[in-house]
Amino acid sequence: MVFLGLLLAAAAVTAATGIILSNDGAATLTVFGETVPGVSNQWQIFMCGALVAVVFMAGMTMAFLGFGRLMRTRRDLRYLREEHEESLTTLEMEKRQLQRELARVRGTGGKPGAPAAPAAPARPSVPRQRGPRNGDTPLAGAAARSDFFDRKD
């Protein structure tokens, strides 16, 4: 969409330049060396200029909207990547904690007189961030195992 918007804006600038440089008569409109039929009054020439301006503004609007959408998508992907890394870090910490606890329990031999193993520690609290702008929740399961989140765009 950005490319199409810039293409329209460039076409409008090219047309306007052609109109300005090619018109030496008072009431004829010449574009790239060709006279435009049906245009014989000054107000018609003005309307052609207004039409070129409208096309230029439409092209620039499309370019800016496309750029904004691209930036939102990148920000959302960055957020998902960061959340994925946080969840992996949390899971790795829990795994190490459980491995230490298992090693400690195995070290006592599981004897009845041995002190009881403490309950599993509470999960460390990770501050929740605001989700993506469109209200979707981040994907879990298959998305958590994909290489998509490992890219550095």
Tab-separated table of C-alpha atoms in Angstrom:
chain	number	residue	atom	x	y	z
A	1	MET	CA	0.000	0.000	0.000
A	2	VAL	CA	2.930	2.309	0.679
A	3	PHE	CA	4.316	1.644	-2.801
A	4	LEU	CA	0.935	2.281	-4.456
A	5	GLY	CA	0.532	5.539	-2.527
A	6	LEU	CA	3.979	6.754	-3.483
A	7	LEU	CA	3.344	5.724	-7.096
A	8	LEU	CA	0.132	7.790	-7.191
A	9	ALA	CA	1.898	10.757	-5.595
A	10	ALA	CA	4.731	10.547	-8.147
A	11	ALA	CA	2.213	10.332	-11.004
A	12	ALA	CA	0.440	13.437	-9.700
A	13	VAL	CA	3.699	15.378	-9.395
A	14	THR	CA	4.724	14.314	-12.906
A	15	ALA	CA	1.343	15.339	-14.364
A	16	ALA	CA	1.398	18.683	-12.568
A	17	THR	CA	4.933	19.371	-13.774
A	18	GLY	CA	3.934	18.513	-17.327
A	19	ILE	CA	0.921	20.816	-17.161
A	20	ILE	CA	2.887	23.730	-15.725
A	21	LEU	CA	5.836	23.501	-18.111
A	22	SER	CA	3.824	22.814	-21.269
A	23	ASN	CA	1.153	25.505	-21.032
A	24	ASP	CA	2.054	28.749	-22.730
A	25	GLY	CA	-1.417	29.576	-24.094
A	26	ALA	CA	-4.087	31.197	-21.998
A	27	ALA	CA	-6.856	28.653	-22.506
A	28	THR	CA	-5.341	25.434	-23.792
A	29	LEU	CA	-4.143	22.560	-21.687
A	30	THR	CA	-1.106	20.705	-22.979
A	31	VAL	CA	0.286	17.655	-21.207
A	32	PHE	CA	3.565	16.190	-22.439
A	33	GLY	CA	3.254	17.924	-25.791
A	34	GLU	CA	-0.356	16.819	-26.458
A	35	THR	CA	-3.340	19.165	-26.257
A	36	VAL	CA	-6.108	17.902	-23.994
A	37	PRO	CA	-9.424	17.993	-25.885
A	38	GLY	CA	-12.415	19.669	-24.274
A	39	VAL	CA	-10.393	22.082	-22.141
A	40	SER	CA	-10.697	25.598	-23.495
A	41	ASN	CA	-11.416	27.836	-20.487
A	42	GLN	CA	-9.246	28.883	-17.578
A	43	TRP	CA	-11.623	27.381	-14.992
A	44	GLN	CA	-11.284	24.003	-16.709
A	45	ILE	CA	-7.521	24.255	-16.385
A	46	PHE	CA	-7.958	25.129	-12.716
A	47	MET	CA	-10.198	22.078	-12.226
A	48	CYS	CA	-7.548	19.877	-13.843
A	49	GLY	CA	-5.035	21.220	-11.338
A	50	ALA	CA	-7.443	20.564	-8.478
A	51	LEU	CA	-7.907	16.991	-9.728
A	52	VAL	CA	-4.138	16.490	-9.799
A	53	ALA	CA	-3.964	17.805	-6.209
A	54	VAL	CA	-6.690	15.369	-5.110
A	55	VAL	CA	-4.821	12.444	-6.682
A	56	PHE	CA	-1.614	13.583	-4.983
A	57	MET	CA	-3.306	13.800	-1.574
A	58	ALA	CA	-4.928	10.368	-2.035
A	59	GLY	CA	-1.529	8.898	-2.859
A	60	MET	CA	0.153	10.469	0.151
A	61	THR	CA	-2.699	9.379	2.441
A	62	MET	CA	-2.369	5.793	1.245
A	63	ALA	CA	1.389	5.914	1.789
A	64	PHE	CA	1.080	7.222	5.361
A	65	LEU	CA	-1.671	4.744	6.262
A	66	GLY	CA	0.404	1.875	4.919
A	67	PHE	CA	3.463	3.061	6.830
A	68	GLY	CA	1.439	3.326	10.057
A	69	ARG	CA	0.105	-0.186	9.593
A	70	LEU	CA	3.628	-1.479	9.000
A	71	MET	CA	4.867	0.167	12.205
A	72	ARG	CA	1.958	-1.256	14.261
A	73	THR	CA	2.662	-4.742	12.927
A	74	ARG	CA	6.356	-4.480	13.816
A	75	ARG	CA	5.541	-3.214	17.305
A	76	ASP	CA	3.080	-6.066	17.905
A	77	LEU	CA	5.598	-8.648	16.692
A	78	ARG	CA	8.273	-7.166	18.956
A	79	TYR	CA	5.859	-7.356	21.903
A	80	LEU	CA	5.041	-11.002	21.124
A	81	ARG	CA	8.748	-11.838	20.800
A	82	GLU	CA	9.517	-10.220	24.169
A	83	GLU	CA	6.624	-11.990	25.887
A	84	HIS	CA	7.747	-15.287	24.388
A	85	GLU	CA	11.280	-14.759	25.727
A	86	GLU	CA	9.896	-13.871	29.178
A	87	SER	CA	7.787	-17.015	29.292
A	88	LEU	CA	10.776	-19.140	28.253
A	89	THR	CA	12.897	-17.535	30.971
A	90	THR	CA	10.202	-18.210	33.562
A	91	LEU	CA	9.863	-21.823	32.466
A	92	GLU	CA	13.637	-22.322	32.585
A	93	MET	CA	13.758	-20.905	36.123
A	94	GLU	CA	10.958	-23.250	37.214
A	95	LYS	CA	12.740	-26.188	35.584
A	96	ARG	CA	15.990	-25.454	37.438
A	97	GLN	CA	14.084	-25.084	40.708
A	98	LEU	CA	12.351	-28.422	40.194
A	99	GLN	CA	15.624	-30.105	39.229
A	100	ARG	CA	17.261	-28.854	42.444
A	101	GLU	CA	14.301	-30.058	44.481
A	102	LEU	CA	14.364	-33.464	42.766
A	103	ALA	CA	18.106	-33.806	43.358
A	104	ARG	CA	17.617	-32.918	47.024
A	105	VAL	CA	14.799	-35.465	47.423
A	106	ARG	CA	16.821	-38.146	45.661
A	107	GLY	CA	19.799	-37.294	47.869
A	108	THR	CA	17.823	-38.187	51.021
A	109	GLY	CA	16.868	-41.490	49.395
A	110	GLY	CA	13.186	-40.863	49.920
A	111	LYS	CA	13.381	-42.336	53.483
A	112	PRO	CA	10.270	-42.023	55.629
A	113	GLY	CA	12.177	-40.334	58.421
A	114	ALA	CA	13.675	-37.757	56.079
A	115	PRO	CA	12.295	-34.258	56.233
A	116	ALA	CA	9.422	-33.713	53.856
A	117	ALA	CA	10.147	-31.847	50.681
A	118	PRO	CA	8.741	-28.344	50.750
A	119	ALA	CA	5.884	-27.514	48.458
A	120	ALA	CA	6.748	-26.241	45.012
A	121	PRO	CA	7.753	-22.586	45.155
A	122	ALA	CA	5.322	-20.022	43.925
A	123	ARG	CA	5.807	-18.874	40.368
A	124	PRO	CA	7.797	-15.667	40.203
A	125	SER	CA	5.501	-12.853	39.293
A	126	VAL	CA	6.153	-11.348	35.899
A	127	PRO	CA	4.533	-7.969	35.343
A	128	ARG	CA	1.895	-8.205	32.665
A	129	GLN	CA	2.212	-5.880	29.755
A	130	ARG	CA	-0.587	-4.560	27.686
A	131	GLY	CA	-1.580	-6.852	24.820
A	132	PRO	CA	-1.541	-6.022	21.127
A	133	ARG	CA	-3.568	-3.022	20.058
A	134	ASN	CA	-6.335	-5.037	18.389
A	135	GLY	CA	-7.153	-6.896	21.624
A	136	ASP	CA	-5.876	-10.291	20.515
A	137	THR	CA	-4.038	-12.404	23.037
A	138	PRO	CA	-0.603	-13.703	22.153
A	139	LEU	CA	-0.520	-17.165	20.692
A	140	ALA	CA	0.530	-20.169	22.737
A	141	GLY	CA	1.232	-23.774	21.850
A	142	ALA	CA	2.452	-24.079	18.284
A	143	ALA	CA	3.445	-20.411	18.120
A	144	ALA	CA	5.598	-20.821	21.227
A	145	ARG	CA	7.671	-23.475	19.449
A	146	SER	CA	8.016	-21.767	16.081
A	147	ASP	CA	11.129	-20.056	14.737
A	148	PHE	CA	8.984	-17.038	13.862
A	149	PHE	CA	9.687	-15.382	17.204
A	150	ASP	CA	13.440	-15.882	16.899
A	151	ARG	CA	13.713	-13.534	13.909
A	152	LYS	CA	15.274	-10.131	14.470
A	153	ASP	CA	13.524	-7.799	12.002
